Every structure is written in structure tokens, then in C-alpha cells.
Amino acid sequence: MNIRVLRIELKRSVAPWAGVVVLTSALAFLYLVDASWWRGTTAWTAQWTSLAMWTRSLLFYLWPLAVGLGALQGLRDHRSKMSELLRSTPRPARHRAAMLAGTTVITLTSAFALLVLVGAVQVLANTGYTHLGWLPISLVGALFLVAGAVLGMGAGRALPSVLTPPALAMGAFVFTALMHMSLGRTETTTATGVPSTEPNRVSLLSPAVEEVRDVLVTLSASVHVGQTIWLLGLAATGFALLVVATPRSRLIALTPALAGTALALLVLPSDPRRMYVVDEAAAEPVCDGPVCVTKAHQTRLADLAGPGKEALRLLHGALGGRAPVSVRENTAVLPDGAMPQWSGETVLFDFDDGVIAAAEGEELTRALIAKAMVPGCTPVGWGSWGNEDFAQTVAVGWVLGDLRPLPGTEPASLRSEVEAETRPVWKELAALPRAEQLSRINAMRTVALSCEGDAFDALSGGASR
């Protein structure tokens, strides 16, 4: 591509504006909206995979925007009434199409790359775990923008109407919405009978991804391959529509898109557990004695090791041979609505857990003891407050001999409720003989670890509260 011609093409096209709109709107969305991409270990500036996944999620609206702007670019010759003149020139149509598409491809790719670069600078300062596993996610994201814009250009050339750009943009937006609301979801029922939905194979034709809920989750290689095949088919159809001129040839130009879709659906996985998978390298344990974190969070091990070992010592003193012997970051990734699974030998924790996230130093020891005694049986993706939290508070008070609200128990009204519910049970438990105390604690832990029953009722002797 001649640099001089490229410079002229950039001046007379909407390509630069397309890149500016994509970059500025994405940054505005990220920085002006206080949402989950700023919180916890999955913040978009916390880890490389989270950065790639969150920027990909913005394609929910950036992709329709690219399709609409591409269609506007494709109308340029029609608006200037030069279509017949250009067809009469000896220069091949594919050369003109390549120049027209090339400018938009360059600007959109540059805009998306700058968006990723803004996050990458911050990720470098926030994590010690560097890898390249996130790169395919971002590369496919850029390819979505490119393919969408080229397809829009071809459609704008084939259907030269002022209504084409907004109609295509709205159609693309409806497509992405349906992929995440109905057509791309399959209703399921978890083992506990909780109704839920999971993404199906068709949903992977959408440019956006599922909300980032776990730093260890990434897209599988088969997803990248299938989406690349589909996007190359769309781009080929868009480019063909830019070149051809007759109705029959335009129908033939749809072949790459149809073939790409069929082939992609054969490659894309049908099982949700093969779509979003655990990054085994990121989940690899890094340990200091009995305390382990994932490689993704290895920089946090130094702060966790001391409180973790102290928690194990205190638990052994209180529970004896039934006490857990290790502390490990939880790497299990379960579908929404699934019941968590716990072990009596290992204290499993998550850095995004409200109690753990709010604690440090001595308070972190209390938080780990709480997770050892009552790890929590709220289905994945749900939120709750009640008896489990009261049971945690009393259990930690029993181990340490001091009843206090756990870290993260805010506001003051909530602390008052915890005090009112837990103080009588704690006093009753402390007044019992040591053998009876241990019997109730063991009964509570059995219920809490199996997620069958009410841990607070077991702690209070089985009385309904």
C-alpha cells in the first residue's frame, strides 16, 4: 500500500473517525462507569487475562459500531456519484477495494491496540505474573472489529442507501444481544435443582464474552480457531461485495460467510466447560510451607503465609486431629448455581471473598479461620447474608476466645445485627463443658462442609432460630 495514497485515503474517508470513536467511547465506558471491571482480582488492570477479557466484552457495542461505520465508508462512492466513473477506469476493482478497506482496518486495529495498551501499562504495575496466553483473546477481538467493518463496507456498497449503516449497526447489536440473552443460552438445572443457563456453541459467534468472574478462566484454543474461521469468512464476503457489481455475483459473494459459519460451528465446542476453561499455568500452586496461592497471585503469598500458618496453628489447638493442615487458594471453577465443594483437610479461600478481601495481618488470620470453620454454601454466582455469617462469627470467637464481627462486616447497623444474633449463642456455647462445645463445633463443621443443613442451628444445639 503506497504511503502517499494511504495518506490521501485517510483524509477523504471516515476511517480515522472510526478509530477515534472506538477508542474514546471504550475508554469513556471503562473510566466513567464504576462497575465490576474495577473490582477485585478480575479488574481489567489487575491481570493480563482479565485485561483481554474485559476489553473483549466491550465489543458488545463496539462491534455493531464498527459494522455501521464500515457501511458508511462503503457508501462513499455512491454519495459522491462516482461509481460508474470508477468502474470505467483500468485500475482493478480489487485494488480500490483493498485501499478502501485497508485504511479502516489500520485505524480500527490501532484503536483497539491502544485500548489494550492503556490497560497493559497498568497491568505491568499490578502483577508479577506475565504470560502470553491472553494475546489470542485480544487478537481475535481486533479481528472481530476488522471483519465487521469490512462486512459493513461490502453491504454498504451492495445496498447503497442512507438507511443501510443504521440498519446494519442495529442488526449487529440485536445479534449480540440475542447471543447473550436467548439464542446463545441453553437452560439447565444444577445438581441441587437450581435453574440456570449456560452458553451454547452459537453464542461463540458473538464478539463479546461472558462477564469475567474468575481470574483463572480463559477461552479455549478451539474457541479461538472457530471464531477466526468465522471472521475470515465474514471478511472475505465483505471484500467480495466491495469488488463485484452484478446481483448474481453478490449472491455468490455470500458463499465465504456461509461456509465460514458452517465450518466454525463444527470447530467450536458444544460443552460450556470446553469454552471457558481454567488456565492451568495461572492456576499452578506457589507455596510457602502449607500455605499456597496460584501463580497468578504469587506476589500475595508473602502477606498470606504468616497469617495462614497462624490460622492453622490455632485451628489445630482448637480442633485437634480434625483440624485442616493446609491453606490453598481455591482453583475450582463451577457453573452458576452450582453448590461449592469443600474439604475438611484444606482451608480453601478466594481473594475476592468479602471476608478475605477486607482483611490483612491479624484480621486475615481471623478471616482464614472463618473459612475453615464455615466455608459457605451459597450457590456460585449468588449472594446471601444470614445464618452462615452468624455461624462463622461464633465459630471464630470460639477458636480465639473473643467474639467480634468478621472483617468486611459493614455498616454499623449490620454489625449490630451480628452482635444481637451471635452473642447469646456464643455465651451459651462458652458455658458448656469442653466436650459438649467440641461436639457442637464438629456438628456445625459437618453441616458446613457438606452444605446439607443449617450450620448456625447445629451450633446452637439444633434449635430453630
Tab-separated table of C-alpha atoms in Angstrom:
chain	number	residue	atom	x	y	z
A	1	MET	CA	0.000	0.000	0.000
A	2	ASN	CA	1.558	3.285	-1.193
A	3	ILE	CA	2.109	5.640	1.760
A	4	ARG	CA	1.098	8.720	-0.238
A	5	VAL	CA	-2.090	7.069	-1.445
A	6	LEU	CA	-2.800	5.832	2.063
A	7	ARG	CA	-2.427	9.356	3.433
A	8	ILE	CA	-4.861	10.703	0.849
A	9	GLU	CA	-7.306	7.888	1.553
A	10	LEU	CA	-7.223	8.605	5.279
A	11	LYS	CA	-8.020	12.284	4.630
A	12	ARG	CA	-11.035	11.579	2.424
A	13	SER	CA	-12.598	8.711	4.376
A	14	VAL	CA	-14.328	8.152	7.713
A	15	ALA	CA	-11.656	5.644	8.731
A	16	PRO	CA	-9.810	7.961	11.174
A	17	TRP	CA	-13.091	8.918	12.802
A	18	ALA	CA	-13.984	5.248	13.172
A	19	GLY	CA	-10.782	4.629	15.121
A	20	VAL	CA	-11.297	7.729	17.270
A	21	VAL	CA	-14.891	6.794	18.082
A	22	VAL	CA	-13.953	3.213	19.017
A	23	LEU	CA	-11.041	4.259	21.246
A	24	THR	CA	-12.668	7.215	23.016
A	25	SER	CA	-16.012	5.506	23.608
A	26	ALA	CA	-14.293	2.410	25.019
A	27	LEU	CA	-12.096	4.422	27.376
A	28	ALA	CA	-15.040	6.564	28.445
A	29	PHE	CA	-17.061	3.437	29.180
A	30	LEU	CA	-14.269	1.900	31.234
A	31	TYR	CA	-13.303	5.008	33.190
A	32	LEU	CA	-16.654	6.739	33.697
A	33	VAL	CA	-18.735	3.721	34.701
A	34	ASP	CA	-17.986	2.271	38.143
A	35	ALA	CA	-18.623	-1.420	37.531
A	36	SER	CA	-17.135	-4.854	38.190
A	37	TRP	CA	-14.202	-4.300	35.816
A	38	TRP	CA	-12.675	-2.077	38.526
A	39	ARG	CA	-13.123	-4.509	41.441
A	40	GLY	CA	-11.222	-7.402	42.938
A	41	THR	CA	-8.754	-9.758	41.300
A	42	THR	CA	-10.654	-9.643	37.997
A	43	ALA	CA	-10.257	-5.881	37.495
A	44	TRP	CA	-9.290	-5.059	33.917
A	45	THR	CA	-5.957	-3.626	35.100
A	46	ALA	CA	-5.147	-6.444	37.572
A	47	GLN	CA	-4.141	-9.377	35.347
A	48	TRP	CA	-3.384	-9.961	31.654
A	49	THR	CA	-6.237	-12.373	31.011
A	50	SER	CA	-8.717	-10.091	32.784
A	51	LEU	CA	-7.498	-7.196	30.622
A	52	ALA	CA	-8.086	-9.198	27.442
A	53	MET	CA	-11.495	-10.496	28.548
A	54	TRP	CA	-12.844	-7.131	29.704
A	55	THR	CA	-11.723	-5.319	26.556
A	56	ARG	CA	-13.323	-8.124	24.523
A	57	SER	CA	-16.571	-7.636	26.451
A	58	LEU	CA	-16.711	-4.059	25.140
A	59	LEU	CA	-17.251	-5.486	21.660
A	60	PHE	CA	-20.866	-5.952	22.710
A	61	TYR	CA	-21.375	-2.414	21.407
A	62	LEU	CA	-18.062	-1.678	19.620
A	63	TRP	CA	-18.664	-4.401	17.027
A	64	PRO	CA	-22.068	-3.054	15.905
A	65	LEU	CA	-20.455	0.394	15.813
A	66	ALA	CA	-17.683	-0.917	13.547
A	67	VAL	CA	-20.229	-2.568	11.244
A	68	GLY	CA	-22.226	0.658	10.959
A	69	LEU	CA	-19.151	2.822	10.349
A	70	GLY	CA	-17.936	0.349	7.753
A	71	ALA	CA	-21.250	0.600	5.928
A	72	LEU	CA	-20.937	4.389	5.982
A	73	GLN	CA	-17.495	4.055	4.426
A	74	GLY	CA	-18.898	1.722	1.773
A	75	LEU	CA	-21.409	4.380	0.705
A	76	ARG	CA	-18.708	6.907	-0.156
A	77	ASP	CA	-18.594	6.313	-3.912
A	78	HIS	CA	-22.397	6.255	-4.113
A	79	ARG	CA	-22.686	9.552	-2.203
A	80	SER	CA	-20.135	11.210	-4.498
A	81	LYS	CA	-21.897	9.759	-7.600
A	82	MET	CA	-18.591	8.299	-8.857
A	83	SER	CA	-19.488	4.602	-9.033
A	84	GLU	CA	-19.865	4.426	-12.819
A	85	LEU	CA	-16.768	6.570	-13.363
A	86	LEU	CA	-14.597	4.364	-11.159
A	87	ARG	CA	-15.852	1.199	-12.847
A	88	SER	CA	-14.746	2.624	-16.207
A	89	THR	CA	-11.116	3.121	-15.089
A	90	PRO	CA	-8.498	0.473	-15.945
A	91	ARG	CA	-7.452	0.017	-12.309
A	92	PRO	CA	-8.749	-3.350	-10.982
A	93	ALA	CA	-11.689	-3.088	-8.592
A	94	ARG	CA	-9.885	-5.222	-6.020
A	95	HIS	CA	-7.127	-2.589	-5.768
A	96	ARG	CA	-9.605	0.158	-4.969
A	97	ALA	CA	-11.393	-2.148	-2.528
A	98	ALA	CA	-8.135	-3.035	-0.800
A	99	MET	CA	-7.266	0.630	-0.336
A	100	LEU	CA	-10.737	1.467	0.951
A	101	ALA	CA	-10.787	-1.460	3.388
A	102	GLY	CA	-7.125	-1.109	4.344
A	103	THR	CA	-7.476	2.358	5.831
A	104	THR	CA	-10.360	1.292	8.068
A	105	VAL	CA	-8.587	-1.911	9.053
A	106	ILE	CA	-5.481	0.050	10.091
A	107	THR	CA	-7.374	2.635	12.153
A	108	LEU	CA	-9.645	0.153	13.931
A	109	THR	CA	-6.765	-2.191	14.711
A	110	SER	CA	-4.694	0.721	16.015
A	111	ALA	CA	-7.588	1.948	18.163
A	112	PHE	CA	-8.120	-1.468	19.746
A	113	ALA	CA	-4.367	-1.901	20.246
A	114	LEU	CA	-4.175	1.467	22.023
A	115	LEU	CA	-7.089	0.472	24.241
A	116	VAL	CA	-5.256	-2.710	25.253
A	117	LEU	CA	-2.026	-0.751	25.684
A	118	VAL	CA	-3.669	1.645	28.166
A	119	GLY	CA	-4.655	-1.331	30.314
A	120	ALA	CA	-1.362	-3.157	29.762
A	121	VAL	CA	0.675	-0.303	31.258
A	122	GLN	CA	-1.364	-0.589	34.455
A	123	VAL	CA	-1.298	-4.392	34.485
A	124	LEU	CA	2.505	-4.322	34.405
A	125	ALA	CA	2.456	-2.338	37.650
A	126	ASN	CA	-0.113	-4.585	39.357
A	127	THR	CA	1.020	-8.162	38.737
A	128	GLY	CA	4.178	-10.215	38.793
A	129	TYR	CA	2.690	-12.948	36.592
A	130	THR	CA	3.441	-12.318	32.924
A	131	HIS	CA	2.360	-14.645	30.113
A	132	LEU	CA	1.175	-14.589	26.502
A	133	GLY	CA	-1.962	-16.677	26.939
A	134	TRP	CA	-4.085	-13.528	26.835
A	135	LEU	CA	-2.821	-12.458	23.397
A	136	PRO	CA	-5.118	-14.689	21.250
A	137	ILE	CA	-8.148	-13.245	23.075
A	138	SER	CA	-7.179	-9.699	22.096
A	139	LEU	CA	-6.095	-10.640	18.563
A	140	VAL	CA	-9.462	-12.259	17.866
A	141	GLY	CA	-11.133	-9.180	19.350
A	142	ALA	CA	-9.302	-6.950	16.875
A	143	LEU	CA	-10.235	-9.357	14.067
A	144	PHE	CA	-13.910	-9.009	15.061
A	145	LEU	CA	-13.699	-5.242	14.537
A	146	VAL	CA	-11.887	-5.647	11.211
A	147	ALA	CA	-14.250	-8.302	9.859
A	148	GLY	CA	-17.297	-6.344	10.996
A	149	ALA	CA	-16.097	-3.152	9.326
A	150	VAL	CA	-15.210	-4.898	6.036
A	151	LEU	CA	-18.555	-6.712	6.012
A	152	GLY	CA	-20.285	-3.386	6.619
A	153	MET	CA	-18.387	-1.800	3.725
A	154	GLY	CA	-19.435	-4.568	1.379
A	155	ALA	CA	-23.049	-4.335	2.483
A	156	GLY	CA	-22.961	-0.553	2.090
A	157	ARG	CA	-21.623	-0.923	-1.464
A	158	ALA	CA	-24.204	-3.606	-2.318
A	159	LEU	CA	-27.137	-1.749	-0.708
A	160	PRO	CA	-26.409	1.960	-1.318
A	161	SER	CA	-28.977	3.631	0.931
A	162	VAL	CA	-28.727	6.131	3.778
A	163	LEU	CA	-30.637	3.605	5.876
A	164	THR	CA	-28.035	0.866	5.405
A	165	PRO	CA	-25.488	1.986	8.078
A	166	PRO	CA	-28.004	2.447	10.940
A	167	ALA	CA	-29.888	-0.711	9.943
A	168	LEU	CA	-26.708	-2.795	9.914
A	169	ALA	CA	-25.498	-1.339	13.206
A	170	MET	CA	-28.844	-2.067	14.864
A	171	GLY	CA	-28.953	-5.552	13.350
A	172	ALA	CA	-25.462	-6.308	14.664
A	173	PHE	CA	-26.431	-5.039	18.122
A	174	VAL	CA	-29.589	-7.170	18.173
A	175	PHE	CA	-27.483	-10.164	17.110
A	176	THR	CA	-25.035	-9.725	20.005
A	177	ALA	CA	-27.894	-9.189	22.451
A	178	LEU	CA	-29.699	-12.351	21.348
A	179	MET	CA	-26.489	-14.348	21.642
A	180	HIS	CA	-26.283	-13.425	25.323
A	181	MET	CA	-29.978	-13.437	26.196
A	182	SER	CA	-31.771	-16.261	24.387
A	183	LEU	CA	-30.381	-17.771	21.164
A	184	GLY	CA	-26.927	-18.221	22.662
A	185	ARG	CA	-28.093	-19.630	26.010
A	186	THR	CA	-29.266	-23.104	26.995
A	187	GLU	CA	-31.456	-23.634	30.054
A	188	THR	CA	-30.030	-26.104	32.543
A	189	THR	CA	-30.680	-27.333	36.072
A	190	THR	CA	-27.819	-27.785	38.529
A	191	ALA	CA	-27.367	-30.876	40.694
A	192	THR	CA	-29.076	-29.012	43.529
A	193	GLY	CA	-32.134	-28.253	41.385
A	194	VAL	CA	-31.301	-24.588	40.824
A	195	PRO	CA	-32.369	-23.395	37.330
A	196	SER	CA	-29.646	-21.693	35.324
A	197	THR	CA	-28.492	-21.010	31.767
A	198	GLU	CA	-25.196	-21.787	30.062
A	199	PRO	CA	-23.671	-20.516	26.803
A	200	ASN	CA	-24.026	-22.794	23.807
A	201	ARG	CA	-21.970	-23.176	20.632
A	202	VAL	CA	-23.935	-20.486	18.769
A	203	SER	CA	-23.110	-17.878	21.422
A	204	LEU	CA	-19.449	-18.089	20.407
A	205	LEU	CA	-20.307	-16.353	17.134
A	206	SER	CA	-20.817	-13.234	19.233
A	207	PRO	CA	-17.864	-10.846	19.543
A	208	ALA	CA	-18.399	-10.321	23.286
A	209	VAL	CA	-17.550	-12.777	26.070
A	210	GLU	CA	-19.110	-13.776	29.365
A	211	GLU	CA	-18.649	-11.473	32.342
A	212	VAL	CA	-15.229	-12.003	33.941
A	213	ARG	CA	-15.841	-13.660	37.332
A	214	ASP	CA	-12.635	-15.608	37.881
A	215	VAL	CA	-9.090	-14.585	37.090
A	216	LEU	CA	-8.171	-18.188	36.227
A	217	VAL	CA	-10.775	-18.565	33.463
A	218	THR	CA	-9.796	-18.122	29.818
A	219	LEU	CA	-11.101	-19.097	26.388
A	220	SER	CA	-10.025	-22.452	24.948
A	221	ALA	CA	-7.926	-22.823	21.794
A	222	SER	CA	-10.847	-24.346	19.877
A	223	VAL	CA	-12.853	-21.190	20.528
A	224	HIS	CA	-10.092	-19.029	19.067
A	225	VAL	CA	-9.798	-21.265	15.980
A	226	GLY	CA	-13.552	-21.451	15.380
A	227	GLN	CA	-14.060	-17.706	15.758
A	228	THR	CA	-11.113	-16.965	13.457
A	229	ILE	CA	-12.586	-19.197	10.737
A	230	TRP	CA	-15.959	-17.467	11.039
A	231	LEU	CA	-14.449	-13.990	10.945
A	232	LEU	CA	-12.273	-14.752	7.917
A	233	GLY	CA	-15.424	-15.901	6.115
A	234	LEU	CA	-17.220	-12.654	7.008
A	235	ALA	CA	-14.249	-10.550	5.926
A	236	ALA	CA	-13.964	-12.434	2.629
A	237	THR	CA	-17.650	-11.883	1.904
A	238	GLY	CA	-17.350	-8.191	2.765
A	239	PHE	CA	-14.352	-7.758	0.472
A	240	ALA	CA	-16.067	-9.662	-2.347
A	241	LEU	CA	-19.120	-7.406	-2.068
A	242	LEU	CA	-16.807	-4.406	-2.419
A	243	VAL	CA	-15.413	-5.798	-5.685
A	244	VAL	CA	-18.359	-7.349	-7.522
A	245	ALA	CA	-21.110	-5.374	-9.221
A	246	THR	CA	-23.868	-7.693	-10.501
A	247	PRO	CA	-26.706	-9.150	-8.406
A	248	ARG	CA	-25.671	-12.726	-9.283
A	249	SER	CA	-22.062	-12.174	-8.239
A	250	ARG	CA	-23.228	-10.584	-4.987
A	251	LEU	CA	-25.174	-13.712	-4.157
A	252	ILE	CA	-22.088	-15.807	-4.880
A	253	ALA	CA	-20.075	-13.470	-2.633
A	254	LEU	CA	-22.107	-14.706	0.343
A	255	THR	CA	-20.516	-18.155	-0.001
A	256	PRO	CA	-17.434	-17.478	2.206
A	257	ALA	CA	-19.616	-16.224	5.069
A	258	LEU	CA	-21.932	-19.237	4.877
A	259	ALA	CA	-19.059	-21.691	4.538
A	260	GLY	CA	-17.152	-19.989	7.369
A	261	THR	CA	-20.208	-20.183	9.631
A	262	ALA	CA	-20.765	-23.882	8.930
A	263	LEU	CA	-17.102	-24.759	9.427
A	264	ALA	CA	-16.842	-22.633	12.577
A	265	LEU	CA	-19.828	-24.387	14.154
A	266	LEU	CA	-18.082	-27.701	13.535
A	267	VAL	CA	-14.914	-26.482	15.276
A	268	LEU	CA	-16.446	-24.538	18.175
A	269	PRO	CA	-17.006	-26.648	21.321
A	270	SER	CA	-20.539	-27.522	22.393
A	271	ASP	CA	-19.751	-28.146	26.072
A	272	PRO	CA	-19.596	-24.902	28.134
A	273	ARG	CA	-16.758	-26.423	30.183
A	274	ARG	CA	-14.680	-26.597	26.989
A	275	MET	CA	-15.471	-22.987	26.060
A	276	TYR	CA	-14.359	-21.237	29.233
A	277	VAL	CA	-11.544	-23.268	30.776
A	278	VAL	CA	-9.097	-22.954	33.651
A	279	ASP	CA	-5.709	-21.559	32.698
A	280	GLU	CA	-3.569	-24.398	34.083
A	281	ALA	CA	-0.378	-22.324	34.072
A	282	ALA	CA	-2.017	-19.499	36.049
A	283	ALA	CA	-3.574	-21.994	38.487
A	284	GLU	CA	-0.271	-23.718	39.271
A	285	PRO	CA	0.340	-23.562	43.056
A	286	VAL	CA	3.124	-21.480	44.577
A	287	CYS	CA	3.665	-22.431	48.232
A	288	ASP	CA	5.325	-21.337	51.428
A	289	GLY	CA	5.068	-24.477	53.548
A	290	PRO	CA	1.387	-25.396	53.965
A	291	VAL	CA	0.139	-22.086	52.520
A	292	CYS	CA	-0.340	-21.938	48.751
A	293	VAL	CA	-1.643	-19.440	46.220
A	294	THR	CA	-1.921	-19.656	42.456
A	295	LYS	CA	0.896	-18.479	40.214
A	296	ALA	CA	-1.341	-15.626	39.101
A	297	HIS	CA	-1.300	-14.282	42.676
A	298	GLN	CA	2.225	-15.268	43.686
A	299	THR	CA	3.055	-11.707	44.775
A	300	ARG	CA	0.435	-12.013	47.539
A	301	LEU	CA	1.968	-15.110	49.109
A	302	ALA	CA	4.329	-13.142	51.358
A	303	ASP	CA	1.409	-11.338	53.033
A	304	LEU	CA	-0.658	-14.514	53.329
A	305	ALA	CA	1.941	-17.007	54.583
A	306	GLY	CA	2.247	-15.698	58.150
A	307	PRO	CA	-1.490	-15.321	58.869
A	308	GLY	CA	-2.155	-18.652	57.125
A	309	LYS	CA	0.310	-20.582	59.277
A	310	GLU	CA	-1.007	-18.882	62.412
A	311	ALA	CA	-4.568	-19.815	61.462
A	312	LEU	CA	-3.556	-23.465	61.052
A	313	ARG	CA	-1.809	-23.436	64.434
A	314	LEU	CA	-4.863	-22.007	66.180
A	315	LEU	CA	-7.201	-24.411	64.416
A	316	HIS	CA	-5.071	-27.387	65.453
A	317	GLY	CA	-5.136	-26.200	69.047
A	318	ALA	CA	-8.932	-25.914	68.958
A	319	LEU	CA	-9.906	-28.925	66.840
A	320	GLY	CA	-7.018	-31.311	67.392
A	321	GLY	CA	-6.759	-34.101	64.818
A	322	ARG	CA	-9.787	-32.842	62.879
A	323	ALA	CA	-8.152	-29.527	62.062
A	324	PRO	CA	-7.175	-28.665	58.463
A	325	VAL	CA	-3.499	-28.984	57.602
A	326	SER	CA	-3.103	-26.577	54.668
A	327	VAL	CA	-4.348	-23.291	53.264
A	328	ARG	CA	-4.866	-23.052	49.496
A	329	GLU	CA	-6.367	-20.611	47.045
A	330	ASN	CA	-9.464	-22.187	45.530
A	331	THR	CA	-8.949	-23.002	41.832
A	332	ALA	CA	-12.270	-24.786	41.224
A	333	VAL	CA	-14.355	-23.026	38.560
A	334	LEU	CA	-18.001	-24.085	38.802
A	335	PRO	CA	-21.004	-23.028	36.691
A	336	ASP	CA	-23.511	-20.519	38.034
A	337	GLY	CA	-25.925	-22.068	40.512
A	338	ALA	CA	-23.617	-24.976	41.383
A	339	MET	CA	-23.023	-25.785	45.047
A	340	PRO	CA	-19.419	-25.285	46.189
A	341	GLN	CA	-17.454	-28.299	47.405
A	342	TRP	CA	-15.239	-28.174	50.492
A	343	SER	CA	-12.627	-30.299	52.235
A	344	GLY	CA	-12.049	-30.676	55.957
A	345	GLU	CA	-8.297	-31.044	55.439
A	346	THR	CA	-7.716	-27.853	53.453
A	347	VAL	CA	-8.783	-24.263	54.027
A	348	LEU	CA	-9.899	-23.099	50.578
A	349	PHE	CA	-10.201	-19.361	50.069
A	350	ASP	CA	-10.757	-16.837	47.312
A	351	PHE	CA	-9.115	-13.417	47.277
A	352	ASP	CA	-12.437	-11.949	46.078
A	353	ASP	CA	-14.365	-13.348	49.050
A	354	GLY	CA	-15.739	-10.419	51.036
A	355	VAL	CA	-14.227	-11.543	54.357
A	356	ILE	CA	-10.786	-12.301	52.854
A	357	ALA	CA	-10.650	-9.165	50.693
A	358	ALA	CA	-11.358	-6.888	53.673
A	359	ALA	CA	-8.694	-8.432	55.937
A	360	GLU	CA	-4.966	-8.082	56.419
A	361	GLY	CA	-2.488	-9.011	59.152
A	362	GLU	CA	-4.174	-10.392	62.260
A	363	GLU	CA	-7.591	-9.851	60.705
A	364	LEU	CA	-6.551	-12.121	57.836
A	365	THR	CA	-5.912	-14.871	60.377
A	366	ARG	CA	-9.477	-14.434	61.665
A	367	ALA	CA	-10.812	-14.497	58.104
A	368	LEU	CA	-8.998	-17.747	57.280
A	369	ILE	CA	-10.269	-19.363	60.469
A	370	ALA	CA	-13.779	-18.329	59.440
A	371	LYS	CA	-13.365	-20.002	56.032
A	372	ALA	CA	-12.012	-23.138	57.710
A	373	MET	CA	-14.915	-23.426	60.128
A	374	VAL	CA	-17.804	-22.381	57.853
A	375	PRO	CA	-16.617	-22.058	54.230
A	376	GLY	CA	-20.044	-21.075	52.881
A	377	CYS	CA	-22.706	-22.879	50.875
A	378	THR	CA	-24.121	-20.091	48.723
A	379	PRO	CA	-24.542	-21.296	45.109
A	380	VAL	CA	-21.942	-19.931	42.693
A	381	GLY	CA	-22.892	-16.511	41.361
A	382	TRP	CA	-25.441	-15.864	44.124
A	383	GLY	CA	-25.243	-13.596	47.133
A	384	SER	CA	-26.639	-14.135	50.624
A	385	TRP	CA	-26.499	-12.919	54.198
A	386	GLY	CA	-27.732	-14.706	57.303
A	387	ASN	CA	-27.140	-17.781	59.420
A	388	GLU	CA	-23.887	-18.842	57.754
A	389	ASP	CA	-22.342	-15.466	58.592
A	390	PHE	CA	-23.542	-15.737	62.185
A	391	ALA	CA	-22.100	-19.258	62.421
A	392	GLN	CA	-18.736	-18.010	61.097
A	393	THR	CA	-18.625	-15.247	63.684
A	394	VAL	CA	-19.416	-17.549	66.619
A	395	ALA	CA	-17.010	-20.245	65.390
A	396	VAL	CA	-14.116	-17.781	65.099
A	397	GLY	CA	-14.982	-16.389	68.525
A	398	TRP	CA	-14.886	-19.915	69.939
A	399	VAL	CA	-11.423	-20.598	68.450
A	400	LEU	CA	-9.946	-17.254	69.578
A	401	GLY	CA	-11.968	-16.737	72.758
A	402	ASP	CA	-13.052	-13.303	71.577
A	403	LEU	CA	-16.371	-12.587	69.821
A	404	ARG	CA	-16.009	-9.800	67.260
A	405	PRO	CA	-17.573	-9.085	63.866
A	406	LEU	CA	-15.557	-10.503	60.986
A	407	PRO	CA	-13.672	-8.263	58.550
A	408	GLY	CA	-15.943	-6.657	55.982
A	409	THR	CA	-18.976	-6.598	58.293
A	410	GLU	CA	-20.249	-3.154	57.459
A	411	PRO	CA	-22.171	-0.873	58.016
A	412	ALA	CA	-22.767	-0.278	61.715
A	413	SER	CA	-26.368	-1.498	61.512
A	414	LEU	CA	-25.130	-4.832	60.159
A	415	ARG	CA	-22.576	-5.139	62.951
A	416	SER	CA	-25.363	-4.543	65.458
A	417	GLU	CA	-27.435	-7.319	63.887
A	418	VAL	CA	-24.492	-9.716	64.037
A	419	GLU	CA	-23.910	-8.838	67.692
A	420	ALA	CA	-27.561	-9.377	68.564
A	421	GLU	CA	-27.757	-12.762	66.838
A	422	THR	CA	-24.384	-14.208	67.834
A	423	ARG	CA	-23.764	-13.006	71.389
A	424	PRO	CA	-26.415	-15.261	73.051
A	425	VAL	CA	-25.271	-18.348	71.122
A	426	TRP	CA	-21.613	-17.658	71.901
A	427	LYS	CA	-22.329	-17.243	75.608
A	428	GLU	CA	-24.382	-20.441	75.638
A	429	LEU	CA	-21.613	-22.323	73.848
A	430	ALA	CA	-18.901	-20.995	76.167
A	431	ALA	CA	-20.893	-22.098	79.239
A	432	LEU	CA	-20.993	-25.733	78.122
A	433	PRO	CA	-18.388	-28.340	79.130
A	434	ARG	CA	-15.454	-28.569	76.737
A	435	ALA	CA	-16.596	-31.924	75.344
A	436	GLU	CA	-20.066	-30.549	74.548
A	437	GLN	CA	-18.562	-27.449	72.962
A	438	LEU	CA	-16.408	-29.586	70.687
A	439	SER	CA	-19.380	-31.799	69.835
A	440	ARG	CA	-21.413	-28.806	68.660
A	441	ILE	CA	-18.467	-27.345	66.731
A	442	ASN	CA	-17.872	-30.663	64.972
A	443	ALA	CA	-21.588	-30.954	64.154
A	444	MET	CA	-21.514	-27.428	62.753
A	445	ARG	CA	-18.441	-28.180	60.595
A	446	THR	CA	-20.021	-31.382	59.263
A	447	VAL	CA	-23.079	-29.435	58.136
A	448	ALA	CA	-20.993	-26.551	56.777
A	449	LEU	CA	-18.617	-28.755	54.773
A	450	SER	CA	-21.376	-30.928	53.309
A	451	CYS	CA	-23.748	-27.999	52.619
A	452	GLU	CA	-26.617	-30.070	53.997
A	453	GLY	CA	-28.471	-28.273	56.743
A	454	ASP	CA	-28.062	-25.067	58.752
A	455	ALA	CA	-24.674	-24.569	60.401
A	456	PHE	CA	-25.980	-21.970	62.856
A	457	ASP	CA	-28.771	-24.281	64.010
A	458	ALA	CA	-26.219	-27.067	64.562
A	459	LEU	CA	-24.059	-24.672	66.570
A	460	SER	CA	-26.949	-23.657	68.774
A	461	GLY	CA	-27.878	-27.240	69.556
A	462	GLY	CA	-30.404	-27.790	66.784
A	463	ALA	CA	-32.876	-25.137	67.916
A	464	SER	CA	-34.614	-23.333	65.119
A	465	ARG	CA	-33.607	-19.693	65.016
